[in-house]
Amino acid sequence: PEVENKYELLKAYMQKVVAAHQEENPFDQFFFFAGHGYNSESMVARLDEQVVLTQQLLGNPNINYMDHSMADIIKFQYMSELQRPELDMAIVHHHGGEQTEYLSGGPKTDSYMVQIEMIQQYLRGRLQRTDDAKEMREVKKSFMERYDLPSSWFDGVSDPVIMKKDSIFAADLDLIVEDFEIYDYKPNVRFIIFDACYNGSYHYDEYVAGSYISAFGKTVATQGNTVNSIQDKWPQEFIGLLSLGMRVGEWNKLVCYLETHIIGDPTYRFSSVDPSLDIQKLAVSKTSNNTWLGLLDSEYIDVQAYALRRLFENDYEKISELLLNTYKTSVYGSVRTECLILSSKINDENFIEILKLALFDDYELIQRFAVKMAGDSGDEELIPSMIALGFINMSERIEFNYSNNIGFFDDEKLLAEFDKQVPEVKSIIKAEEIIPQIRKVFEKSNERYDETIEVITNSESSQRSLYNNIRNLRNYNYHQGVPGFLKFLDESEDQELRQMLIEALGWFNLSFEKQQIIDYCNKLANDEAEPEEIRQEAKKTVLRLG
């Protein structure tokens, strides 16, 4: 907003913070939004999120859901919702920039006329990117020849009326920081979570999360990311604790990534729906394991999950068995998710047992995590479950993770298990066509990763190719390549690439080859003939994997 100086802006913010702390405000109004392209626009993911939120949020709050597909232009409905004076909290899932919330994509329509209109609008925009008449003619000719388009589809590229219409449409797809002034936008949601990239980039003079804080509404705290944010994460973990009066800063400490920050007042909290349970006091105290064991039966779902977290942090001696048993018996998605995440940090035989169950969990987020974790593990005990999952319909995001991670398993063992299970599959219509197609997926599952080991172990590979493939190992833990990677470390004289590869192997934290990497790096770390940089990097990798 327009103010005379920064002190006036700060004073206005502090006044609304004081007002927020003085009000008795139970957490009873919640909003979550799903933007275009996010989480593969999986409706299963969004429906499951709403179901689990109703379990987590206490006091039977009003939960309002909005999806970008509800209107061609959702921006103004979105802004109106966030201006509601009684709105307590929101989670918004969308793509983001430092100064932009990307809310809508192109209209989803079955109308051929609308589809043609959108193509024409795109073509006009493409031609308008250049002021050079010759280049414009070449671009137009290229599109016409490539797609067999009529010349008339490019009409209006220089028409001021059409250009203005196109510009307005494009501007209305997204919310930008200038909109706060243009529309006198005053968000009143007390606390908003931006599950988006860059919206929390506080190192810029103007950024989305800061605009919500400085606007003259009632927003006092936001959570945002300074850089890219991963899509496959759990942004509503422990959100029910906010219903019990936990301060947003304390909650953020439980759930944040390196790039995640509270912008605004971290001490803000809602009035507890149960004054007899002081979750904030429990959070900051060194509470005994007996207390946390007692809270495993709490009537509040996220208190149960929180008790598991605290027992894990306190090194409770029976935590591994507790997580497995709780996963098997809990009917609550958020509790089972916490069991899966905590068990992955222990990474023992009980984790593998949880993974086998989680691959078929009815909570989409758990199944999505499990597919990724199974690939990160590569344990052959998981092969039967991964093959069985391949015969079942999967939501978009799970299928995406599945296609990326099935290749981390031994392909011969995959195919053997596939052929073993096929006779038992009776549910597939047109099986004689579908089954061979599925088998081809497994036959080619290792191709992209086989290329990685070939590049890294080939003495003729270029420096750039080696660099890129080593870096990719951070996100794509190709377990079958570990012996070859260690051989490269033995034979290469390029110390920079060796150090890079040692660092990349430190990301194999769930890999069934983890111990082999640890043993090798311990040997490197203790070899005085090795350069100091190599020895230090090897020590870091051992600590990361340990």
Coordinates of C-alpha atoms in Angstrom, one line a residue:
P1 CA 0.0 0.0 0.0
E2 CA 1.0 3.6 -0.5
V3 CA 2.4 5.1 2.8
E4 CA 4.6 8.1 3.5
N5 CA 7.5 6.0 4.9
K6 CA 8.5 2.6 6.1
Y7 CA 7.9 3.5 9.7
E8 CA 4.2 4.2 9.0
L9 CA 4.0 0.8 7.3
L10 CA 5.6 -0.9 10.3
K11 CA 3.4 0.9 12.8
A12 CA 0.3 -0.2 10.9
Y13 CA 1.5 -3.8 10.9
M14 CA 2.3 -3.7 14.7
Q15 CA -1.2 -2.3 15.4
K16 CA -2.9 -5.2 13.7
V17 CA -0.6 -7.7 15.4
V18 CA -1.6 -6.2 18.8
A19 CA -5.2 -6.3 17.8
A20 CA -4.9 -10.0 16.8
H21 CA -3.3 -11.0 20.1
Q22 CA -6.0 -9.3 22.0
E23 CA -8.9 -11.1 20.4
E24 CA -10.3 -14.5 21.4
N25 CA -10.2 -16.2 18.1
P26 CA -10.7 -20.0 17.9
F27 CA -9.6 -21.7 14.7
D28 CA -12.9 -22.3 13.0
Q29 CA -12.7 -20.9 9.5
F30 CA -10.3 -22.6 7.0
F31 CA -9.7 -22.3 3.3
F32 CA -7.6 -24.3 0.9
F33 CA -7.0 -23.6 -2.8
A34 CA -5.7 -25.8 -5.6
G35 CA -4.1 -24.0 -8.5
H36 CA -3.4 -25.2 -12.1
G37 CA -0.7 -27.7 -12.7
Y38 CA 0.0 -28.4 -9.0
N39 CA 0.4 -32.1 -8.0
S40 CA -0.5 -33.0 -11.5
E41 CA -3.9 -31.6 -10.8
S42 CA -4.8 -34.9 -9.2
M43 CA -8.4 -34.8 -7.9
V44 CA -7.7 -37.9 -5.8
A45 CA -4.9 -36.0 -4.0
R46 CA -7.1 -33.0 -3.4
L47 CA -10.1 -35.0 -2.2
D48 CA -7.9 -37.0 0.1
E49 CA -6.4 -33.8 1.5
Q50 CA -9.8 -32.5 2.4
V51 CA -10.8 -35.8 4.1
V52 CA -7.7 -35.8 6.2
L53 CA -8.0 -32.1 7.0
T54 CA -11.4 -32.8 8.5
Q55 CA -9.8 -35.3 10.9
Q56 CA -6.9 -32.9 11.8
L57 CA -8.7 -29.6 12.3
L58 CA -10.5 -29.5 15.7
G59 CA -13.7 -28.0 16.8
N60 CA -15.6 -28.9 13.5
P61 CA -14.4 -25.8 11.6
N62 CA -15.9 -24.6 8.4
I63 CA -13.6 -25.8 5.6
N64 CA -14.0 -24.1 2.2
Y65 CA -12.4 -25.6 -0.9
M66 CA -11.7 -23.8 -4.1
D67 CA -10.1 -25.3 -7.3
H68 CA -8.9 -23.2 -10.2
S69 CA -11.1 -25.3 -12.6
M70 CA -14.2 -23.9 -11.0
A71 CA -14.0 -20.9 -13.2
D72 CA -12.0 -19.8 -16.3
I73 CA -10.8 -16.9 -14.2
I74 CA -10.6 -17.8 -10.5
K75 CA -8.6 -14.8 -9.3
F76 CA -11.4 -12.6 -8.0
Q77 CA -13.2 -15.4 -6.2
Y78 CA -9.9 -16.3 -4.6
M79 CA -9.2 -12.7 -3.5
S80 CA -12.7 -12.4 -2.2
E81 CA -12.4 -15.5 -0.1
L82 CA -9.1 -14.4 1.5
Q83 CA -10.7 -11.0 2.4
R84 CA -13.4 -12.6 4.5
P85 CA -13.1 -10.9 7.9
E86 CA -13.7 -14.1 9.8
L87 CA -11.2 -16.3 7.9
D88 CA -8.6 -17.8 10.2
M89 CA -6.2 -19.8 8.1
A90 CA -5.5 -20.9 4.5
I91 CA -3.3 -23.3 2.6
V92 CA -2.9 -22.4 -1.0
H93 CA -1.3 -24.9 -3.4
H94 CA -0.1 -23.3 -6.7
H95 CA 3.0 -22.4 -8.6
G96 CA 4.6 -19.1 -7.6
G97 CA 7.1 -16.4 -8.4
E98 CA 8.6 -13.7 -6.2
Q99 CA 5.7 -11.4 -7.1
T100 CA 3.1 -13.7 -8.5
E101 CA 0.6 -16.4 -7.5
Y102 CA 0.0 -18.5 -10.6
L103 CA -3.7 -19.4 -10.1
S104 CA -5.2 -20.3 -13.4
G105 CA -4.1 -21.9 -16.7
G106 CA -6.0 -21.9 -19.9
P107 CA -9.7 -22.7 -19.7
K108 CA -10.5 -26.4 -19.7
T109 CA -13.3 -26.8 -22.2
D110 CA -15.0 -29.2 -24.6
S111 CA -15.9 -26.4 -26.9
Y112 CA -14.0 -26.5 -30.2
M113 CA -14.6 -22.8 -30.7
V114 CA -13.1 -21.9 -27.3
Q115 CA -10.1 -24.2 -28.0
I116 CA -9.6 -22.5 -31.4
E117 CA -9.8 -19.1 -29.7
M118 CA -7.1 -20.1 -27.2
I119 CA -4.8 -21.3 -29.9
Q120 CA -5.3 -18.0 -31.8
Q121 CA -4.6 -16.1 -28.7
Y122 CA -1.4 -18.1 -28.2
L123 CA -0.3 -17.5 -31.8
R124 CA -0.9 -13.7 -31.4
G125 CA 1.2 -13.7 -28.3
R126 CA 4.0 -15.6 -29.9
L127 CA 4.2 -13.1 -32.8
Q128 CA 4.1 -10.2 -30.4
R129 CA 7.3 -11.3 -28.8
T130 CA 9.3 -9.8 -31.7
D131 CA 9.3 -6.3 -33.2
D132 CA 11.2 -7.5 -36.3
A133 CA 8.8 -7.8 -39.3
K134 CA 11.0 -10.4 -41.1
E135 CA 11.2 -12.7 -38.0
M136 CA 7.5 -12.3 -37.5
R137 CA 6.8 -13.5 -41.0
E138 CA 9.2 -16.5 -40.5
V139 CA 7.5 -17.5 -37.3
K140 CA 4.1 -17.3 -38.8
K141 CA 5.2 -19.3 -41.8
S142 CA 6.7 -22.0 -39.6
F143 CA 3.5 -22.4 -37.6
M144 CA 1.3 -22.5 -40.7
E145 CA 3.5 -25.2 -42.3
R146 CA 4.1 -27.3 -39.2
Y147 CA 0.4 -27.4 -38.1
D148 CA -1.4 -26.7 -41.3
L149 CA -3.0 -23.5 -39.9
P150 CA -4.9 -21.0 -41.9
S151 CA -3.5 -17.4 -42.1
S152 CA -6.7 -16.0 -40.6
W153 CA -5.8 -17.6 -37.2
F154 CA -3.1 -14.9 -36.8
D155 CA -5.4 -12.0 -37.4
G156 CA -5.5 -9.2 -34.8
V157 CA -1.9 -9.5 -33.8
S158 CA -1.6 -5.7 -34.1
D159 CA -5.2 -4.7 -33.4
P160 CA -5.2 -2.5 -30.3
V161 CA -8.7 -3.7 -29.2
I162 CA -7.7 -7.4 -29.5
M163 CA -4.3 -6.8 -27.9
K164 CA -6.0 -5.1 -24.9
K165 CA -8.4 -8.0 -24.6
D166 CA -5.6 -10.6 -24.7
S167 CA -3.6 -8.6 -22.2
I168 CA -6.4 -8.3 -19.7
F169 CA -7.1 -12.1 -20.0
A170 CA -3.5 -12.9 -19.3
A171 CA -3.3 -10.5 -16.3
D172 CA -6.4 -12.0 -14.8
L173 CA -5.0 -15.5 -14.7
D174 CA -2.6 -14.7 -11.9
L175 CA -2.4 -12.5 -8.8
I176 CA 0.5 -10.1 -8.7
V177 CA 1.7 -7.7 -6.0
E178 CA 0.5 -4.7 -8.0
D179 CA -3.1 -6.1 -7.6
F180 CA -3.0 -5.2 -3.9
E181 CA -3.1 -1.5 -4.9
I182 CA -5.1 -1.9 -8.2
Y183 CA -8.0 -3.7 -6.4
D184 CA -7.5 -2.3 -2.9
Y185 CA -6.9 -5.9 -1.9
K186 CA -7.0 -6.3 1.9
P187 CA -6.6 -10.0 2.9
N188 CA -8.0 -10.8 6.3
V189 CA -6.9 -14.4 6.7
R190 CA -4.9 -14.4 9.9
F191 CA -2.3 -17.0 8.8
I192 CA -1.7 -18.2 5.3
I193 CA 0.6 -21.0 4.0
F194 CA 1.9 -20.5 0.5
D195 CA 2.7 -24.0 -0.7
A196 CA 4.5 -22.5 -3.7
C197 CA 7.9 -21.5 -5.1
Y198 CA 9.4 -18.1 -4.3
N199 CA 6.3 -16.5 -2.7
G200 CA 8.4 -16.0 0.5
S201 CA 11.4 -14.4 -1.2
Y202 CA 12.0 -11.8 1.5
H203 CA 15.3 -10.7 -0.1
Y204 CA 13.3 -8.8 -2.7
D205 CA 11.8 -5.4 -2.0
E206 CA 8.4 -6.6 -3.1
Y207 CA 7.3 -10.2 -2.7
V208 CA 3.9 -12.0 -2.3
A209 CA 4.1 -13.1 1.4
G210 CA 5.3 -9.6 2.4
S211 CA 2.5 -8.0 0.5
Y212 CA -0.1 -9.9 2.5
I213 CA 1.7 -8.8 5.7
S214 CA 1.9 -5.2 4.8
A215 CA -1.6 -4.9 3.3
F216 CA -4.1 -3.1 5.6
G217 CA -6.2 -6.2 6.3
K218 CA -5.9 -8.6 9.2
T219 CA -3.1 -11.0 8.0
V220 CA -0.4 -11.2 10.7
A221 CA 1.6 -14.2 9.6
T222 CA 2.5 -16.2 6.5
Q223 CA 4.6 -19.2 5.7
G224 CA 6.5 -19.0 2.3
N225 CA 9.4 -20.3 0.4
T226 CA 12.4 -18.3 -0.7
V227 CA 13.3 -20.6 -3.6
N228 CA 11.8 -23.6 -5.3
S229 CA 9.5 -25.8 -3.2
I230 CA 9.0 -29.5 -3.8
Q231 CA 5.5 -30.6 -4.8
D232 CA 5.6 -34.0 -3.1
K233 CA 5.5 -32.8 0.5
W234 CA 3.1 -32.7 3.4
P235 CA 2.3 -29.0 4.0
Q236 CA -0.5 -29.7 6.6
E237 CA 1.6 -31.8 8.9
F238 CA 0.6 -31.2 12.5
I239 CA -1.8 -28.5 11.4
G240 CA -4.3 -29.6 14.1
L241 CA -1.9 -28.4 16.8
L242 CA -2.7 -24.8 15.7
S243 CA -6.3 -25.5 16.8
L244 CA -4.9 -26.2 20.3
G245 CA -3.1 -22.9 20.6
M246 CA 0.4 -23.8 19.3
R247 CA 2.2 -20.7 18.0
V248 CA 2.8 -20.6 14.3
G249 CA 6.5 -20.2 14.8
E250 CA 6.6 -23.3 17.0
W251 CA 4.6 -25.2 14.4
N252 CA 6.9 -24.1 11.6
K253 CA 9.9 -25.6 13.5
L254 CA 8.2 -29.0 13.2
V255 CA 7.5 -28.8 9.5
C256 CA 9.8 -26.4 7.7
Y257 CA 12.3 -27.1 5.0
L258 CA 15.5 -25.1 4.5
E259 CA 13.7 -22.7 2.2
T260 CA 10.6 -22.3 4.3
H261 CA 10.1 -19.2 6.5
I262 CA 7.5 -17.5 8.7
I263 CA 7.0 -14.0 7.4
G264 CA 5.3 -11.9 10.0
D265 CA 4.6 -12.7 13.7
P266 CA 5.8 -16.2 14.7
T267 CA 4.3 -15.8 18.2
Y268 CA 0.7 -15.6 16.8
R269 CA -1.6 -18.3 17.9
F270 CA -5.3 -19.1 17.9
S271 CA -7.4 -19.7 21.0
S272 CA -7.3 -23.4 21.9
V273 CA -10.5 -25.5 21.4
D274 CA -9.4 -27.3 24.6
P275 CA -8.1 -25.0 27.3
S276 CA -7.2 -28.1 29.5
L277 CA -4.5 -29.1 27.0
D278 CA -1.6 -26.6 26.7
I279 CA 0.1 -27.9 23.6
Q280 CA 2.5 -24.9 23.5
K281 CA 3.7 -25.6 27.0
L282 CA 4.2 -29.3 26.1
A283 CA 6.1 -28.2 23.0
V284 CA 8.8 -26.2 24.8
S285 CA 9.2 -28.5 27.8
K286 CA 11.4 -31.6 28.2
T287 CA 8.4 -33.8 28.7
S288 CA 9.0 -37.4 29.8
N289 CA 8.3 -40.4 27.5
N290 CA 5.6 -41.6 29.8
T291 CA 3.7 -38.4 29.1
W292 CA 4.0 -38.8 25.4
L293 CA 3.1 -42.5 25.6
G294 CA -0.1 -41.5 27.4
L295 CA -0.9 -39.0 24.6
L296 CA -0.9 -41.7 22.0
D297 CA -4.5 -42.3 22.9
S298 CA -5.4 -38.6 22.7
E299 CA -8.8 -37.7 21.2
Y300 CA -6.9 -35.3 19.0
I301 CA -5.4 -36.9 15.9
D302 CA -2.4 -34.6 15.5
V303 CA -1.6 -34.9 19.2
Q304 CA -1.2 -38.6 18.6
A305 CA 1.1 -37.9 15.7
Y306 CA 3.0 -35.3 17.7
A307 CA 3.5 -37.8 20.5
L308 CA 5.2 -40.2 18.0
R309 CA 7.5 -37.4 16.9
R310 CA 8.6 -36.5 20.4
L311 CA 9.1 -40.2 21.3
F312 CA 11.3 -40.5 18.2
E313 CA 13.3 -37.4 19.1
N314 CA 13.7 -38.7 22.7
D315 CA 15.2 -42.0 21.3
Y316 CA 12.5 -44.1 22.8
E317 CA 13.9 -47.6 22.8
K318 CA 10.8 -49.3 21.3
I319 CA 10.0 -46.6 18.7
S320 CA 10.6 -48.8 15.7
E321 CA 8.1 -51.4 16.8
L322 CA 5.7 -48.7 18.0
L323 CA 5.6 -47.0 14.6
L324 CA 4.9 -50.3 12.8
N325 CA 2.1 -51.3 15.2
T326 CA 0.6 -47.8 15.1
Y327 CA 0.7 -47.7 11.3
K328 CA -1.1 -51.1 11.2
T329 CA -3.9 -50.0 13.6
S330 CA -4.5 -46.3 13.1
V331 CA -7.5 -45.3 11.0
Y332 CA -6.2 -41.8 10.6
G333 CA -4.2 -40.7 7.5
S334 CA -2.1 -38.1 9.3
V335 CA -1.0 -40.5 12.0
R336 CA 0.0 -43.2 9.5
T337 CA 1.9 -40.6 7.5
E338 CA 3.9 -39.6 10.5
C339 CA 4.6 -43.3 11.2
L340 CA 5.9 -43.7 7.6
I341 CA 8.1 -40.6 7.7
L342 CA 9.6 -41.4 11.1
S343 CA 10.2 -45.0 10.2
S344 CA 12.1 -43.9 7.1
K345 CA 14.6 -42.1 9.3
I346 CA 15.2 -45.3 11.2
N347 CA 15.4 -47.3 7.9
D348 CA 15.3 -50.8 9.4
E349 CA 13.3 -54.0 8.7
N350 CA 10.2 -52.4 10.2
F351 CA 10.4 -49.6 7.7
I352 CA 10.4 -52.1 4.9
E353 CA 7.3 -53.7 6.4
I354 CA 5.5 -50.3 6.6
L355 CA 6.5 -49.5 3.0
K356 CA 4.9 -52.8 1.8
L357 CA 1.6 -51.7 3.4
A358 CA 2.0 -48.0 2.5
L359 CA 2.2 -48.8 -1.2
F360 CA -1.5 -49.7 -1.0
D361 CA -2.7 -47.2 1.5
D362 CA -6.0 -45.5 0.8
Y363 CA -4.5 -42.1 1.6
E364 CA -3.1 -40.8 -1.7
L365 CA -0.3 -38.8 0.0
I366 CA 1.0 -41.9 1.9
Q367 CA 0.9 -44.0 -1.3
R368 CA 2.7 -41.2 -3.2
F369 CA 5.5 -41.0 -0.5
A370 CA 5.7 -44.8 -0.4
V371 CA 6.4 -45.2 -4.1
K372 CA 9.2 -42.6 -3.9
M373 CA 10.7 -44.1 -0.8
A374 CA 10.5 -47.6 -2.3
G375 CA 12.6 -46.4 -5.3
D376 CA 15.0 -44.6 -2.9
S377 CA 15.4 -48.0 -1.1
G378 CA 15.6 -50.4 -4.0
D379 CA 15.3 -53.3 -1.5
E380 CA 14.3 -56.4 -3.5
E381 CA 11.8 -57.3 -0.8
L382 CA 9.7 -54.5 -2.2
I383 CA 9.6 -55.9 -5.8
P384 CA 6.5 -58.1 -5.3
S385 CA 4.5 -55.1 -3.9
M386 CA 5.8 -52.7 -6.6
I387 CA 4.8 -55.2 -9.4
A388 CA 1.4 -55.7 -7.8
L389 CA 0.9 -52.0 -7.7
G390 CA 1.6 -51.8 -11.4
F391 CA -1.6 -53.8 -12.1
I392 CA -3.8 -51.3 -10.2
N393 CA -5.1 -47.9 -11.3
M394 CA -3.1 -45.1 -9.8
S395 CA -3.7 -41.4 -9.5
E396 CA -1.7 -39.0 -11.6
R397 CA 1.0 -38.1 -9.1
I398 CA 1.5 -41.6 -7.9
E399 CA 1.8 -42.8 -11.5
F400 CA 4.4 -40.1 -12.1
N401 CA 6.4 -41.2 -9.1
Y402 CA 6.0 -44.9 -10.0
S403 CA 7.4 -44.4 -13.5
N404 CA 10.4 -42.5 -12.1
N405 CA 11.1 -45.0 -9.4
I406 CA 10.4 -48.5 -10.8
G407 CA 13.7 -48.3 -12.7
F408 CA 15.7 -48.3 -9.5
F409 CA 15.1 -52.0 -9.0
D410 CA 16.9 -54.9 -10.7
D411 CA 15.2 -55.3 -14.1
E412 CA 15.7 -59.1 -14.3
K413 CA 14.1 -59.5 -10.9
L414 CA 11.3 -57.2 -11.8
L415 CA 10.4 -59.1 -15.0
A416 CA 10.6 -62.5 -13.1
E417 CA 8.2 -61.2 -10.5
F418 CA 5.9 -59.8 -13.2
D419 CA 5.7 -63.1 -15.0
K420 CA 5.0 -64.8 -11.7
Q421 CA 2.1 -62.5 -10.9
V422 CA 0.5 -62.3 -14.3
P423 CA -1.5 -65.6 -14.1
E424 CA -3.1 -64.3 -10.9
V425 CA -4.4 -61.1 -12.4
K426 CA -8.0 -61.6 -13.4
S427 CA -9.4 -58.1 -13.3
I428 CA -7.9 -56.5 -16.4
I429 CA -10.2 -56.1 -19.4
K430 CA -8.5 -56.9 -22.7
A431 CA -5.7 -58.4 -20.8
E432 CA -4.2 -59.9 -24.0
E433 CA -3.5 -56.3 -25.1
I434 CA -2.8 -54.6 -21.8
I435 CA -0.5 -57.1 -20.2
P436 CA 2.2 -57.0 -22.9
Q437 CA 2.1 -53.2 -22.8
I438 CA 2.7 -53.2 -19.0
R439 CA 5.5 -55.7 -19.4
K440 CA 7.2 -53.4 -21.9
V441 CA 7.3 -50.7 -19.2
F442 CA 9.3 -53.0 -16.9
E443 CA 11.5 -54.2 -19.8
K444 CA 12.6 -50.5 -20.4
S445 CA 12.4 -49.3 -16.8
N446 CA 16.2 -49.3 -16.4
E447 CA 17.1 -47.6 -19.7
R448 CA 17.4 -44.0 -18.5
Y449 CA 19.5 -45.1 -15.5
D450 CA 21.7 -47.6 -17.4
E451 CA 22.8 -44.6 -19.4
T452 CA 23.9 -42.9 -16.1
I453 CA 26.2 -45.7 -15.1
E454 CA 27.5 -46.0 -18.6
V455 CA 28.5 -42.3 -18.7
I456 CA 30.1 -42.3 -15.3
T457 CA 32.1 -45.5 -15.8
N458 CA 33.2 -44.7 -19.4
S459 CA 36.6 -43.1 -19.6
E460 CA 35.6 -41.4 -22.9
S461 CA 32.7 -39.4 -21.4
S462 CA 32.8 -35.7 -21.6
Q463 CA 33.3 -33.5 -18.5
R464 CA 29.9 -31.9 -18.9
S465 CA 28.2 -35.2 -19.3
L466 CA 29.9 -36.6 -16.2
Y467 CA 29.0 -33.5 -14.3
N468 CA 25.3 -33.6 -15.2
N469 CA 25.0 -37.4 -14.5
I470 CA 26.7 -37.2 -11.2
R471 CA 24.5 -34.3 -10.1
N472 CA 21.4 -36.3 -11.1
L473 CA 22.3 -39.0 -8.7
R474 CA 21.1 -36.8 -5.9
N475 CA 17.5 -37.1 -6.9
Y476 CA 17.8 -40.4 -8.8
N477 CA 19.5 -43.0 -6.5
Y478 CA 20.5 -45.7 -9.0
H479 CA 21.5 -48.5 -6.6
Q480 CA 22.6 -50.9 -9.3
G481 CA 25.3 -48.4 -10.3
V482 CA 26.9 -48.2 -6.9
P483 CA 29.7 -50.7 -7.6
G484 CA 30.5 -48.9 -10.8
F485 CA 30.5 -45.5 -9.0
L486 CA 32.9 -46.7 -6.4
K487 CA 35.1 -48.1 -9.2
F488 CA 35.1 -44.6 -10.8
L489 CA 36.3 -43.2 -7.4
D490 CA 39.1 -45.7 -7.3
E491 CA 40.3 -45.0 -10.9
S492 CA 39.6 -41.3 -11.7
E493 CA 42.2 -38.7 -11.2
D494 CA 39.8 -35.8 -11.5
Q495 CA 39.5 -34.7 -7.9
E496 CA 36.6 -32.3 -8.5
L497 CA 34.5 -35.0 -10.1
R498 CA 35.5 -37.5 -7.3
Q499 CA 34.4 -35.0 -4.7
M500 CA 31.1 -34.4 -6.5
L501 CA 30.4 -38.1 -6.7
I502 CA 31.1 -38.7 -3.0
E503 CA 28.7 -35.8 -2.2
A504 CA 26.0 -37.3 -4.4
L505 CA 26.3 -40.7 -2.8
G506 CA 25.5 -39.0 0.5
W507 CA 21.9 -38.7 -0.8
F508 CA 21.5 -42.5 -0.9
N509 CA 20.2 -42.4 2.7
L510 CA 17.5 -45.1 2.1
S511 CA 19.4 -47.2 -0.4
F512 CA 20.0 -50.9 0.2
E513 CA 23.6 -50.2 -0.9
K514 CA 24.0 -47.6 1.9
Q515 CA 26.3 -49.7 4.0
Q516 CA 28.6 -50.4 1.1
I517 CA 28.9 -46.6 0.5
I518 CA 29.6 -46.0 4.2
D519 CA 32.3 -48.6 4.4
Y520 CA 34.0 -47.2 1.2
C521 CA 33.8 -43.6 2.5
N522 CA 35.2 -44.6 5.9
K523 CA 38.2 -46.1 4.0
L524 CA 38.6 -42.9 2.0
A525 CA 38.4 -40.7 5.1
N526 CA 41.1 -42.6 6.8
D527 CA 43.5 -42.8 3.8
E528 CA 46.2 -40.2 4.3
A529 CA 47.3 -40.6 0.7
E530 CA 44.0 -39.0 -0.4
P531 CA 43.6 -35.2 -0.8
E532 CA 42.2 -33.4 2.3
E533 CA 39.1 -32.3 0.3
I534 CA 38.3 -35.9 -0.6
R535 CA 38.8 -37.1 3.0
Q536 CA 36.5 -34.4 4.4
E537 CA 33.8 -35.0 1.8
A538 CA 33.9 -38.8 2.6
K539 CA 33.4 -38.0 6.3
K540 CA 30.4 -35.8 5.5
T541 CA 28.8 -38.6 3.4
V542 CA 29.3 -41.1 6.2
L543 CA 27.6 -38.7 8.6
R544 CA 24.7 -38.0 6.2
L545 CA 24.1 -41.7 5.7
G546 CA 24.7 -42.7 9.3

